[in-house]
Amino acid sequence: MNTSLTITRPDDWHLHLRDGPMLAAVAPHSARLGRAIMMPNLVPPVVTGAEAAAYRQRILTALPPGATLRPLMTLYLTETTDPADVLAAHAAGLIAAVKLYPAGATTNSASGVRDFDRVRGVLEAMAGAGIPLCVHGEVTDPAVDIFDREAVFLDRVLEPIRRRTPGLRVVMEHITTAEGVDYVASQQDMGATITTHHLVINRNHILVGGIRPHYYCLPVAKRESHRLALRRAATSGDPRYFLGTDSAPHPDRAKESACGCAGCFTAPNTLSILAQVFEDEGA
Ligand code: DOR
Ligand code: ZN
C-alpha cells in the first residue's frame, strides 16, 4: 500500500497576499509555492509598473527565510491605464499579466472597468505583445441574478472582447460554472483557473443551516452540478484548467459582519484539500 505522496511544487495562478500587517501574516502560508500570480486589488490598486515593482519588494520582504515563492506581478486595469506603461512594465520583466475587474464586481474593484470600449487600446497593445489578460468574469448589471453573472459575462462581455481583439491571451479566472468549463473547452488560446474552495463547496454549504460567511466569495459558489463540472475539469489533465486558489484573507470582523466581505482564505489548507479532491476522483 502506498503510504507516501509526492506533490510537485505547485504554482498558484491567482493569489491575494494583501499589504502591510495582513501581508506579513499571510505570506508565510504561501512561501513554499513555486510561482504565484499576485492580485493587484490593494487600496489603492497596483496600477503602474513602478507600483508593481514596489509591491513585489514588499512581498519579498514579508517572506520567511528559505521561501521558494516567486511573485509574478499584475497590473490593475483602469479606464485610464496607459498602454505604453503596460508594454514597458512587461518588457522590463516587472509584470506577467494585467487584471480586468469589472467595476463593482468584487472586493476593491471600484477602480475597474465600466466601459469596455475604453480599454480597447490597452487590450490591442497586450495582444500584440502577448501579455495575458486575467479576467474576473462577472457582469455587474443589477438586473442579472448573482448566480447567473458568470454565464452572462461569457456572452455579453468576454466573447465580444475576444472577437474584436484577436490574439489576446485570456485567463478566465476562478470559473464556477459548467458554462465556464464548456466555454474554455470550446476555445483556442485561453485557459481558466479553478479555486480550491469551488471544488469542495456548493451554495448549500454557504446557506443551509445558518449563513457561513467564511464560505462566501465571488464568484459565489453555485449549485452542486457546477461543482461536479469543475471537479471533472480540474482532474481531467486538460492543461487549459489550472490552479488559482484565490486565497483571499479578510479580518474576521469583516467576514462575520452584517455586510461581510467576499473571500475565502485557503492558503494554509489548499494542498491538503486538493490532495483529497484528487484522491477522491482517482486522479
Ligand atoms: O471572493 C473574492 N475575494 N473574490 C474576488 O474576486 C476578490 C477577493 C478579494 O480580494 O477579497
Ligand atoms: Zn481573487
Short mmCIF file of N, CA, C and O and ligand atoms in Angstrom, two decimals, residues 14-16 18 39-41 99 101 106-107 136 173-174 195 218-219 244-248 263, ligand 2:
data_model
loop_
_atom_site.label_atom_id
_atom_site.label_comp_id
_atom_site.label_asym_id
_atom_site.label_seq_id
_atom_site.Cartn_x
_atom_site.Cartn_y
_atom_site.Cartn_z
N HIS A 14 -3.44 32.64 -9.04
CA HIS A 14 -4.36 33.71 -8.59
C HIS A 14 -4.30 33.75 -7.06
O HIS A 14 -4.88 32.91 -6.39
N LEU A 15 -3.59 34.75 -6.54
CA LEU A 15 -3.37 34.78 -5.10
C LEU A 15 -3.44 36.22 -4.58
O LEU A 15 -2.87 37.13 -5.18
N HIS A 16 -4.12 36.39 -3.43
CA HIS A 16 -4.17 37.69 -2.76
C HIS A 16 -3.29 37.63 -1.52
O HIS A 16 -3.60 36.89 -0.57
N ARG A 18 -2.35 40.69 -0.13
CA ARG A 18 -2.64 41.98 0.54
C ARG A 18 -1.37 42.77 0.81
O ARG A 18 -0.35 42.58 0.16
N MET A 39 -2.46 39.24 -7.09
CA MET A 39 -3.58 40.11 -7.43
C MET A 39 -3.29 41.55 -7.00
O MET A 39 -2.71 41.79 -5.93
N PRO A 40 -3.70 42.50 -7.84
CA PRO A 40 -3.35 43.91 -7.63
C PRO A 40 -4.44 44.74 -6.95
O PRO A 40 -4.35 45.97 -6.96
N ASN A 41 -5.45 44.08 -6.36
CA ASN A 41 -6.58 44.88 -5.82
C ASN A 41 -6.31 45.36 -4.40
O ASN A 41 -7.08 45.13 -3.48
N LYS A 99 -4.82 42.56 -14.95
CA LYS A 99 -6.06 42.04 -14.37
C LYS A 99 -7.23 42.95 -14.70
O LYS A 99 -7.17 44.16 -14.47
N TYR A 101 -10.93 43.85 -13.69
CA TYR A 101 -12.09 43.79 -12.80
C TYR A 101 -13.20 44.64 -13.41
O TYR A 101 -13.00 45.86 -13.57
N THR A 106 -16.45 43.04 -7.35
CA THR A 106 -15.93 42.32 -6.18
C THR A 106 -15.13 43.26 -5.28
O THR A 106 -15.15 44.48 -5.45
N THR A 107 -14.40 42.69 -4.33
CA THR A 107 -13.61 43.45 -3.36
C THR A 107 -12.63 44.41 -4.07
O THR A 107 -11.87 43.99 -4.94
N HIS A 136 -11.73 38.81 -14.14
CA HIS A 136 -12.80 38.48 -13.19
C HIS A 136 -14.09 38.50 -14.01
O HIS A 136 -14.59 39.56 -14.37
N GLU A 173 -10.69 33.72 -14.90
CA GLU A 173 -10.27 33.33 -13.56
C GLU A 173 -11.41 32.75 -12.74
O GLU A 173 -12.57 33.09 -12.93
N HIS A 174 -11.04 31.92 -11.82
CA HIS A 174 -11.94 31.28 -10.85
C HIS A 174 -13.30 30.95 -11.45
O HIS A 174 -14.33 31.45 -11.01
N THR A 195 -10.49 27.52 -8.32
CA THR A 195 -10.04 27.68 -6.94
C THR A 195 -10.13 26.34 -6.21
O THR A 195 -10.80 25.41 -6.66
N LEU A 218 -16.53 35.59 -4.20
CA LEU A 218 -17.04 35.95 -5.53
C LEU A 218 -16.08 35.46 -6.60
O LEU A 218 -14.88 35.63 -6.43
N PRO A 219 -16.56 34.87 -7.68
CA PRO A 219 -17.95 34.50 -7.88
C PRO A 219 -18.41 33.53 -6.79
O PRO A 219 -17.66 32.65 -6.38
N GLY A 244 -5.79 28.32 -9.43
CA GLY A 244 -5.66 29.70 -8.95
C GLY A 244 -6.46 29.72 -7.67
O GLY A 244 -7.68 29.71 -7.70
N THR A 245 -5.78 29.67 -6.53
CA THR A 245 -6.53 29.43 -5.29
C THR A 245 -7.52 30.54 -4.98
O THR A 245 -8.54 30.31 -4.38
N ASP A 246 -7.17 31.77 -5.41
CA ASP A 246 -7.95 32.94 -4.98
C ASP A 246 -8.02 33.00 -3.46
O ASP A 246 -9.01 33.48 -2.89
N SER A 247 -6.99 32.50 -2.80
CA SER A 247 -6.93 32.65 -1.34
C SER A 247 -6.98 34.15 -1.04
O SER A 247 -6.14 34.91 -1.52
N ALA A 248 -8.01 34.55 -0.29
CA ALA A 248 -8.32 35.99 -0.16
C ALA A 248 -8.68 36.31 1.29
O ALA A 248 -9.83 36.30 1.68
N GLY A 263 -14.50 36.44 0.10
CA GLY A 263 -13.14 35.93 0.04
C GLY A 263 -12.98 34.75 0.98
O GLY A 263 -13.42 34.81 2.13
ZN ZN B 2 -9.27 36.97 -6.45
#
